[in-house]
Amino acid sequence: MMNDTLIEVHGLTKVYGKGTIAVEALRGIDAAVQKGEFVAIMGPSGSGKSTLMNILGCLDRPTDGSYILDGEDVSRLSKNELARVRNRKIGFIFQSYNLLPRLDAIKNVMLPLLYNGENGKSEAEHRQQATAALELVGLGERMHHKPNELSGGQQQRVAIARALINDPAIILADEPTGNLDTRSAEDIMQILHQLHTNGATIVMVTHELDIAEHAERVIYLRDGEIISDKEHASRIAHLHNGDKR
């Protein structure tokens, strides 16, 4: 029988510092994400959600515990090995877009392909892929615009196209609407929702309940521990509202 579990973490801990100044950011996290799920991670500032996202994105390693990504234990990989996994299996969408200002949209989208030496494709094929990705997010007519010539919502669409370019196993979105106005945020969430409908696996960090409601499941963290794992955002509203007071 095929295993549909894409992410599996057991006893995940992360400690910063040593001795009396040690800070335990994650305290024995156990969780799993299935292929095709759309999961939101919420929690107050300092809850550990950014630390968890960094580990899931292979940007950091846990102090203890295991992390299985798409059947591979990535908990103890070297920095170079983690970079390889990031490029092949993970598409990132950041709050601040992280676009290179001197490059136009299509070249920003092509960047992950340049770091993936295993695909064996020509530059023309890379360009064709990037064009298709930009058209998918509704920016086919803006592919030669640089970031400073695009609105915040358009820059985030470029970032989404870039995240999709290597056909990743999972999309990690860290506060993807944090810098956007309400209308642009809704547009971005509609794109993510459509990607999910088409089969994409998405894990998203957000502090906004209405954004979390786009996900089919919400994991709520507090003090480095999961205190709730529910199928609907409305069911954790009392936790979120309590943490904001």
PDB file of C-alpha atoms in Angstrom:
ATOM      1  CA  MET A   1       0.000   0.000   0.000  1.00  0.00           C
ATOM      2  CA  MET A   2       1.338   3.448  -0.955  1.00  0.00           C
ATOM      3  CA  ASN A   3       2.224   5.729   1.938  1.00  0.00           C
ATOM      4  CA  ASP A   4       0.507   9.107   1.490  1.00  0.00           C
ATOM      5  CA  THR A   5       2.318  10.718   4.438  1.00  0.00           C
ATOM      6  CA  LEU A   6       4.527  13.500   3.092  1.00  0.00           C
ATOM      7  CA  ILE A   7       5.749  15.028   6.375  1.00  0.00           C
ATOM      8  CA  GLU A   8       6.234  13.164   9.626  1.00  0.00           C
ATOM      9  CA  VAL A   9       7.898  14.591  12.733  1.00  0.00           C
ATOM     10  CA  HIS A  10       8.441  12.706  15.993  1.00  0.00           C
ATOM     11  CA  GLY A  11       9.662  14.205  19.280  1.00  0.00           C
ATOM     12  CA  LEU A  12      10.914  17.313  17.477  1.00  0.00           C
ATOM     13  CA  THR A  13      12.787  19.669  19.805  1.00  0.00           C
ATOM     14  CA  LYS A  14      14.839  22.770  19.146  1.00  0.00           C
ATOM     15  CA  VAL A  15      17.003  24.406  21.799  1.00  0.00           C
ATOM     16  CA  TYR A  16      18.846  27.688  21.270  1.00  0.00           C
ATOM     17  CA  GLY A  17      21.790  28.471  23.537  1.00  0.00           C
ATOM     18  CA  LYS A  18      23.208  26.372  26.366  1.00  0.00           C
ATOM     19  CA  GLY A  19      23.058  26.080  30.125  1.00  0.00           C
ATOM     20  CA  THR A  20      21.203  28.799  31.981  1.00  0.00           C
ATOM     21  CA  ILE A  21      20.487  30.781  28.795  1.00  0.00           C
ATOM     22  CA  ALA A  22      19.066  27.806  26.857  1.00  0.00           C
ATOM     23  CA  VAL A  23      15.686  28.482  25.241  1.00  0.00           C
ATOM     24  CA  GLU A  24      13.505  25.535  24.234  1.00  0.00           C
ATOM     25  CA  ALA A  25      11.691  26.762  21.117  1.00  0.00           C
ATOM     26  CA  LEU A  26      10.090  23.389  20.309  1.00  0.00           C
ATOM     27  CA  ARG A  27       9.222  20.789  22.936  1.00  0.00           C
ATOM     28  CA  GLY A  28       8.610  17.340  21.499  1.00  0.00           C
ATOM     29  CA  ILE A  29       6.422  18.042  18.468  1.00  0.00           C
ATOM     30  CA  ASP A  30       4.615  15.065  16.910  1.00  0.00           C
ATOM     31  CA  ALA A  31       2.713  15.713  13.683  1.00  0.00           C
ATOM     32  CA  ALA A  32       2.093  14.421  10.170  1.00  0.00           C
ATOM     33  CA  VAL A  33       0.927  15.995   6.913  1.00  0.00           C
ATOM     34  CA  GLN A  34      -0.591  13.897   4.144  1.00  0.00           C
ATOM     35  CA  LYS A  35      -0.072  14.465   0.428  1.00  0.00           C
ATOM     36  CA  GLY A  36      -2.601  16.979  -0.874  1.00  0.00           C
ATOM     37  CA  GLU A  37      -3.379  18.563   2.521  1.00  0.00           C
ATOM     38  CA  PHE A  38      -3.609  22.308   3.153  1.00  0.00           C
ATOM     39  CA  VAL A  39      -2.451  22.924   6.736  1.00  0.00           C
ATOM     40  CA  ALA A  40      -2.157  26.240   8.570  1.00  0.00           C
ATOM     41  CA  ILE A  41       0.152  26.709  11.561  1.00  0.00           C
ATOM     42  CA  MET A  42      -0.906  29.366  14.055  1.00  0.00           C
ATOM     43  CA  GLY A  43       0.167  30.591  17.467  1.00  0.00           C
ATOM     44  CA  PRO A  44       1.185  33.739  19.341  1.00  0.00           C
ATOM     45  CA  SER A  45       4.605  35.356  18.991  1.00  0.00           C
ATOM     46  CA  GLY A  46       7.224  33.071  20.515  1.00  0.00           C
ATOM     47  CA  SER A  47       5.071  29.949  20.138  1.00  0.00           C
ATOM     48  CA  GLY A  48       7.640  28.197  17.950  1.00  0.00           C
ATOM     49  CA  LYS A  49       5.806  28.370  14.626  1.00  0.00           C
ATOM     50  CA  SER A  50       8.689  30.069  12.769  1.00  0.00           C
ATOM     51  CA  THR A  51      11.175  27.583  14.244  1.00  0.00           C
ATOM     52  CA  LEU A  52       8.970  24.693  13.135  1.00  0.00           C
ATOM     53  CA  MET A  53       8.625  26.215   9.659  1.00  0.00           C
ATOM     54  CA  ASN A  54      12.420  26.587   9.356  1.00  0.00           C
ATOM     55  CA  ILE A  55      12.902  22.918  10.222  1.00  0.00           C
ATOM     56  CA  LEU A  56      10.145  21.786   7.845  1.00  0.00           C
ATOM     57  CA  GLY A  57      11.788  23.894   5.141  1.00  0.00           C
ATOM     58  CA  CYS A  58      15.209  22.302   5.775  1.00  0.00           C
ATOM     59  CA  LEU A  59      16.587  25.733   6.685  1.00  0.00           C
ATOM     60  CA  ASP A  60      17.492  24.457  10.145  1.00  0.00           C
ATOM     61  CA  ARG A  61      17.968  21.143  11.925  1.00  0.00           C
ATOM     62  CA  PRO A  62      16.235  19.968  15.104  1.00  0.00           C
ATOM     63  CA  THR A  63      18.183  19.524  18.324  1.00  0.00           C
ATOM     64  CA  ASP A  64      16.474  16.183  18.805  1.00  0.00           C
ATOM     65  CA  GLY A  65      13.730  14.102  17.210  1.00  0.00           C
ATOM     66  CA  SER A  66      13.189  12.989  13.611  1.00  0.00           C
ATOM     67  CA  TYR A  67      11.834  14.644  10.467  1.00  0.00           C
ATOM     68  CA  ILE A  68      10.817  12.427   7.559  1.00  0.00           C
ATOM     69  CA  LEU A  69      10.133  14.353   4.332  1.00  0.00           C
ATOM     70  CA  ASP A  70       8.740  12.392   1.395  1.00  0.00           C
ATOM     71  CA  GLY A  71      10.177   9.162   2.792  1.00  0.00           C
ATOM     72  CA  GLU A  72      13.648  10.570   3.577  1.00  0.00           C
ATOM     73  CA  ASP A  73      14.956  11.269   7.088  1.00  0.00           C
ATOM     74  CA  VAL A  74      16.369  14.778   6.744  1.00  0.00           C
ATOM     75  CA  SER A  75      16.934  15.402  10.485  1.00  0.00           C
ATOM     76  CA  ARG A  76      20.700  14.884  10.422  1.00  0.00           C
ATOM     77  CA  LEU A  77      21.661  15.885   6.898  1.00  0.00           C
ATOM     78  CA  SER A  78      24.580  18.241   6.285  1.00  0.00           C
ATOM     79  CA  LYS A  79      23.982  21.819   5.158  1.00  0.00           C
ATOM     80  CA  ASN A  80      24.791  20.905   1.544  1.00  0.00           C
ATOM     81  CA  GLU A  81      22.445  17.932   1.651  1.00  0.00           C
ATOM     82  CA  LEU A  82      19.698  20.091   3.129  1.00  0.00           C
ATOM     83  CA  ALA A  83      20.203  22.604   0.314  1.00  0.00           C
ATOM     84  CA  ARG A  84      19.725  19.793  -2.212  1.00  0.00           C
ATOM     85  CA  VAL A  85      16.482  18.697  -0.542  1.00  0.00           C
ATOM     86  CA  ARG A  86      15.221  22.313  -0.375  1.00  0.00           C
ATOM     87  CA  ASN A  87      15.775  22.853  -4.068  1.00  0.00           C
ATOM     88  CA  ARG A  88      14.251  19.575  -5.205  1.00  0.00           C
ATOM     89  CA  LYS A  89      11.324  19.144  -2.854  1.00  0.00           C
ATOM     90  CA  ILE A  90      10.280  22.463  -1.320  1.00  0.00           C
ATOM     91  CA  GLY A  91       8.727  25.589  -2.799  1.00  0.00           C
ATOM     92  CA  PHE A  92       8.975  28.659  -0.533  1.00  0.00           C
ATOM     93  CA  ILE A  93       6.651  31.652  -0.369  1.00  0.00           C
ATOM     94  CA  PHE A  94       7.820  34.362   2.050  1.00  0.00           C
ATOM     95  CA  GLN A  95       6.078  37.385   3.546  1.00  0.00           C
ATOM     96  CA  SER A  96       8.724  39.694   2.056  1.00  0.00           C
ATOM     97  CA  TYR A  97       8.683  37.973  -1.383  1.00  0.00           C
ATOM     98  CA  ASN A  98      12.518  37.620  -1.463  1.00  0.00           C
ATOM     99  CA  LEU A  99      12.802  38.609  -5.131  1.00  0.00           C
ATOM    100  CA  LEU A 100      16.100  39.826  -6.577  1.00  0.00           C
ATOM    101  CA  PRO A 101      15.539  43.516  -7.478  1.00  0.00           C
ATOM    102  CA  ARG A 102      17.791  43.570 -10.548  1.00  0.00           C
ATOM    103  CA  LEU A 103      16.069  40.634 -12.230  1.00  0.00           C
ATOM    104  CA  ASP A 104      12.743  40.776 -14.051  1.00  0.00           C
ATOM    105  CA  ALA A 105       9.893  38.464 -13.100  1.00  0.00           C
ATOM    106  CA  ILE A 106      10.760  35.640 -15.473  1.00  0.00           C
ATOM    107  CA  LYS A 107      14.412  35.528 -14.369  1.00  0.00           C
ATOM    108  CA  ASN A 108      13.372  35.526 -10.698  1.00  0.00           C
ATOM    109  CA  VAL A 109      11.100  32.566 -11.405  1.00  0.00           C
ATOM    110  CA  MET A 110      13.866  30.738 -13.292  1.00  0.00           C
ATOM    111  CA  LEU A 111      16.367  30.964 -10.400  1.00  0.00           C
ATOM    112  CA  PRO A 112      15.548  27.598  -8.745  1.00  0.00           C
ATOM    113  CA  LEU A 113      16.036  25.863 -12.100  1.00  0.00           C
ATOM    114  CA  LEU A 114      19.553  27.278 -12.359  1.00  0.00           C
ATOM    115  CA  TYR A 115      20.430  25.710  -8.992  1.00  0.00           C
ATOM    116  CA  ASN A 116      18.962  22.369  -9.997  1.00  0.00           C
ATOM    117  CA  GLY A 117      21.723  20.836 -12.081  1.00  0.00           C
ATOM    118  CA  GLU A 118      19.881  17.530 -12.268  1.00  0.00           C
ATOM    119  CA  ASN A 119      17.101  18.590 -14.618  1.00  0.00           C
ATOM    120  CA  GLY A 120      19.282  18.627 -17.762  1.00  0.00           C
ATOM    121  CA  LYS A 121      17.079  21.190 -19.519  1.00  0.00           C
ATOM    122  CA  SER A 122      18.163  24.033 -21.784  1.00  0.00           C
ATOM    123  CA  GLU A 123      17.728  27.717 -20.985  1.00  0.00           C
ATOM    124  CA  ALA A 124      14.937  27.875 -23.559  1.00  0.00           C
ATOM    125  CA  GLU A 125      13.113  25.086 -21.722  1.00  0.00           C
ATOM    126  CA  HIS A 126      13.686  26.871 -18.412  1.00  0.00           C
ATOM    127  CA  ARG A 127      12.201  30.035 -19.888  1.00  0.00           C
ATOM    128  CA  GLN A 128       9.221  28.111 -21.192  1.00  0.00           C
ATOM    129  CA  GLN A 129       8.612  26.620 -17.738  1.00  0.00           C
ATOM    130  CA  ALA A 130       8.891  30.028 -16.071  1.00  0.00           C
ATOM    131  CA  THR A 131       6.505  31.578 -18.597  1.00  0.00           C
ATOM    132  CA  ALA A 132       3.934  28.860 -17.907  1.00  0.00           C
ATOM    133  CA  ALA A 133       4.281  29.385 -14.139  1.00  0.00           C
ATOM    134  CA  LEU A 134       3.773  33.146 -14.464  1.00  0.00           C
ATOM    135  CA  GLU A 135       0.749  32.629 -16.696  1.00  0.00           C
ATOM    136  CA  LEU A 136      -0.685  30.263 -14.090  1.00  0.00           C
ATOM    137  CA  VAL A 137      -0.651  33.065 -11.490  1.00  0.00           C
ATOM    138  CA  GLY A 138      -2.015  35.643 -13.937  1.00  0.00           C
ATOM    139  CA  LEU A 139       1.227  37.517 -14.668  1.00  0.00           C
ATOM    140  CA  GLY A 140       1.904  36.463 -18.244  1.00  0.00           C
ATOM    141  CA  GLU A 141       1.901  40.101 -19.374  1.00  0.00           C
ATOM    142  CA  ARG A 142       4.269  41.256 -16.606  1.00  0.00           C
ATOM    143  CA  MET A 143       7.092  38.745 -16.989  1.00  0.00           C
ATOM    144  CA  HIS A 144       9.632  41.380 -18.053  1.00  0.00           C
ATOM    145  CA  HIS A 145       8.850  43.785 -15.215  1.00  0.00           C
ATOM    146  CA  LYS A 146      11.273  44.117 -12.319  1.00  0.00           C
ATOM    147  CA  PRO A 147      10.011  43.887  -8.712  1.00  0.00           C
ATOM    148  CA  ASN A 148       9.936  47.681  -8.231  1.00  0.00           C
ATOM    149  CA  GLU A 149       7.581  47.881 -11.217  1.00  0.00           C
ATOM    150  CA  LEU A 150       5.088  45.493  -9.617  1.00  0.00           C
ATOM    151  CA  SER A 151       2.599  45.883  -6.777  1.00  0.00           C
ATOM    152  CA  GLY A 152       2.984  43.869  -3.583  1.00  0.00           C
ATOM    153  CA  GLY A 153       0.333  41.417  -4.719  1.00  0.00           C
ATOM    154  CA  GLN A 154       2.036  40.989  -8.095  1.00  0.00           C
ATOM    155  CA  GLN A 155       5.421  40.430  -6.426  1.00  0.00           C
ATOM    156  CA  GLN A 156       3.867  37.699  -4.286  1.00  0.00           C
ATOM    157  CA  ARG A 157       2.454  36.097  -7.445  1.00  0.00           C
ATOM    158  CA  VAL A 158       5.981  36.023  -8.864  1.00  0.00           C
ATOM    159  CA  ALA A 159       7.136  34.378  -5.640  1.00  0.00           C
ATOM    160  CA  ILE A 160       4.394  31.759  -5.976  1.00  0.00           C
ATOM    161  CA  ALA A 161       5.400  31.059  -9.578  1.00  0.00           C
ATOM    162  CA  ARG A 162       9.003  30.656  -8.410  1.00  0.00           C
ATOM    163  CA  ALA A 163       7.866  28.264  -5.668  1.00  0.00           C
ATOM    164  CA  LEU A 164       6.108  26.084  -8.255  1.00  0.00           C
ATOM    165  CA  ILE A 165       8.863  25.968 -10.858  1.00  0.00           C
ATOM    166  CA  ASN A 166      10.596  22.777  -9.677  1.00  0.00           C
ATOM    167  CA  ASP A 167       7.293  20.956  -9.139  1.00  0.00           C
ATOM    168  CA  PRO A 168       8.015  20.635  -5.386  1.00  0.00           C
ATOM    169  CA  ALA A 169       6.599  17.946  -3.121  1.00  0.00           C
ATOM    170  CA  ILE A 170       5.412  20.658  -0.739  1.00  0.00           C
ATOM    171  CA  ILE A 171       4.781  24.408  -0.722  1.00  0.00           C
ATOM    172  CA  LEU A 172       5.740  26.239   2.495  1.00  0.00           C
ATOM    173  CA  ALA A 173       4.124  29.652   2.821  1.00  0.00           C
ATOM    174  CA  ASP A 174       5.390  31.838   5.685  1.00  0.00           C
ATOM    175  CA  GLU A 175       2.875  34.665   6.326  1.00  0.00           C
ATOM    176  CA  PRO A 176       2.214  34.914   2.547  1.00  0.00           C
ATOM    177  CA  THR A 177      -0.308  37.745   2.947  1.00  0.00           C
ATOM    178  CA  GLY A 178       1.425  39.603   5.785  1.00  0.00           C
ATOM    179  CA  ASN A 179       2.530  42.577   3.653  1.00  0.00           C
ATOM    180  CA  LEU A 180      -0.596  42.812   1.499  1.00  0.00           C
ATOM    181  CA  ASP A 181      -3.829  44.784   1.584  1.00  0.00           C
ATOM    182  CA  THR A 182      -7.076  42.867   2.064  1.00  0.00           C
ATOM    183  CA  ARG A 183      -7.935  42.539  -1.631  1.00  0.00           C
ATOM    184  CA  SER A 184      -4.434  41.433  -2.658  1.00  0.00           C
ATOM    185  CA  ALA A 185      -4.365  38.985   0.251  1.00  0.00           C
ATOM    186  CA  GLU A 186      -7.638  37.448  -0.907  1.00  0.00           C
ATOM    187  CA  ASP A 187      -6.283  37.147  -4.457  1.00  0.00           C
ATOM    188  CA  ILE A 188      -3.182  35.318  -3.199  1.00  0.00           C
ATOM    189  CA  MET A 189      -5.281  32.977  -1.063  1.00  0.00           C
ATOM    190  CA  GLN A 190      -7.463  32.168  -4.060  1.00  0.00           C
ATOM    191  CA  ILE A 191      -4.332  31.149  -5.974  1.00  0.00           C
ATOM    192  CA  LEU A 192      -3.177  28.942  -3.085  1.00  0.00           C
ATOM    193  CA  HIS A 193      -6.662  27.482  -2.807  1.00  0.00           C
ATOM    194  CA  GLN A 194      -6.628  26.634  -6.525  1.00  0.00           C
ATOM    195  CA  LEU A 195      -3.183  25.041  -6.231  1.00  0.00           C
ATOM    196  CA  HIS A 196      -4.505  22.930  -3.358  1.00  0.00           C
ATOM    197  CA  THR A 197      -7.567  21.943  -5.410  1.00  0.00           C
ATOM    198  CA  ASN A 198      -5.163  20.824  -8.152  1.00  0.00           C
ATOM    199  CA  GLY A 199      -3.376  18.538  -5.685  1.00  0.00           C
ATOM    200  CA  ALA A 200      -0.632  20.680  -4.134  1.00  0.00           C
ATOM    201  CA  THR A 201       0.422  20.063  -0.519  1.00  0.00           C
ATOM    202  CA  ILE A 202       0.615  23.381   1.352  1.00  0.00           C
ATOM    203  CA  VAL A 203       1.794  24.225   4.866  1.00  0.00           C
ATOM    204  CA  MET A 204       1.239  27.877   5.774  1.00  0.00           C
ATOM    205  CA  VAL A 205       2.163  29.944   8.820  1.00  0.00           C
ATOM    206  CA  THR A 206      -0.255  32.773   9.538  1.00  0.00           C
ATOM    207  CA  HIS A 207      -1.415  34.862  12.498  1.00  0.00           C
ATOM    208  CA  GLU A 208      -4.691  35.812  10.799  1.00  0.00           C
ATOM    209  CA  LEU A 209      -7.725  33.642  11.507  1.00  0.00           C
ATOM    210  CA  ASP A 210      -9.508  34.569   8.270  1.00  0.00           C
ATOM    211  CA  ILE A 211      -6.434  33.479   6.274  1.00  0.00           C
ATOM    212  CA  ALA A 212      -6.199  30.236   8.246  1.00  0.00           C
ATOM    213  CA  GLU A 213      -9.812  29.490   7.318  1.00  0.00           C
ATOM    214  CA  HIS A 214      -8.648  28.790   3.769  1.00  0.00           C
ATOM    215  CA  ALA A 215      -6.814  25.727   5.087  1.00  0.00           C
ATOM    216  CA  GLU A 216      -8.597  22.444   5.802  1.00  0.00           C
ATOM    217  CA  ARG A 217      -6.686  21.908   9.056  1.00  0.00           C
ATOM    218  CA  VAL A 218      -5.093  24.197  11.654  1.00  0.00           C
ATOM    219  CA  ILE A 219      -2.240  23.264  14.000  1.00  0.00           C
ATOM    220  CA  TYR A 220      -2.046  25.688  16.933  1.00  0.00           C
ATOM    221  CA  LEU A 221       1.194  26.105  18.877  1.00  0.00           C
ATOM    222  CA  ARG A 222       1.879  27.664  22.249  1.00  0.00           C
ATOM    223  CA  ASP A 223       5.216  27.641  24.114  1.00  0.00           C
ATOM    224  CA  GLY A 224       6.741  25.188  21.652  1.00  0.00           C
ATOM    225  CA  GLU A 225       3.970  22.601  21.929  1.00  0.00           C
ATOM    226  CA  ILE A 226       0.929  21.669  19.845  1.00  0.00           C
ATOM    227  CA  ILE A 227      -2.137  22.481  21.917  1.00  0.00           C
ATOM    228  CA  SER A 228      -4.704  21.994  19.152  1.00  0.00           C
ATOM    229  CA  ASP A 229      -4.898  20.203  15.791  1.00  0.00           C
ATOM    230  CA  LYS A 230      -8.340  20.764  14.278  1.00  0.00           C
ATOM    231  CA  GLU A 231      -9.976  20.474  10.879  1.00  0.00           C
ATOM    232  CA  HIS A 232     -11.504  23.957  10.873  1.00  0.00           C
ATOM    233  CA  ALA A 233     -10.064  27.324  11.867  1.00  0.00           C
ATOM    234  CA  SER A 234     -13.307  28.386  13.563  1.00  0.00           C
ATOM    235  CA  ARG A 235     -12.743  25.679  16.179  1.00  0.00           C
ATOM    236  CA  ILE A 236      -9.507  27.265  17.383  1.00  0.00           C
ATOM    237  CA  ALA A 237     -10.815  30.853  17.358  1.00  0.00           C
ATOM    238  CA  HIS A 238     -11.147  30.898  21.166  1.00  0.00           C
ATOM    239  CA  LEU A 239      -7.452  29.924  21.534  1.00  0.00           C
ATOM    240  CA  HIS A 240      -6.313  32.602  19.101  1.00  0.00           C
ATOM    241  CA  ASN A 241      -8.501  35.325  20.615  1.00  0.00           C
ATOM    242  CA  GLY A 242      -7.312  34.389  24.086  1.00  0.00           C
ATOM    243  CA  ASP A 243      -3.670  34.666  23.041  1.00  0.00           C
ATOM    244  CA  LYS A 244      -4.246  38.111  21.555  1.00  0.00           C
ATOM    245  CA  ARG A 245      -5.658  39.514  24.776  1.00  0.00           C
TER     246      ARG A 245
END
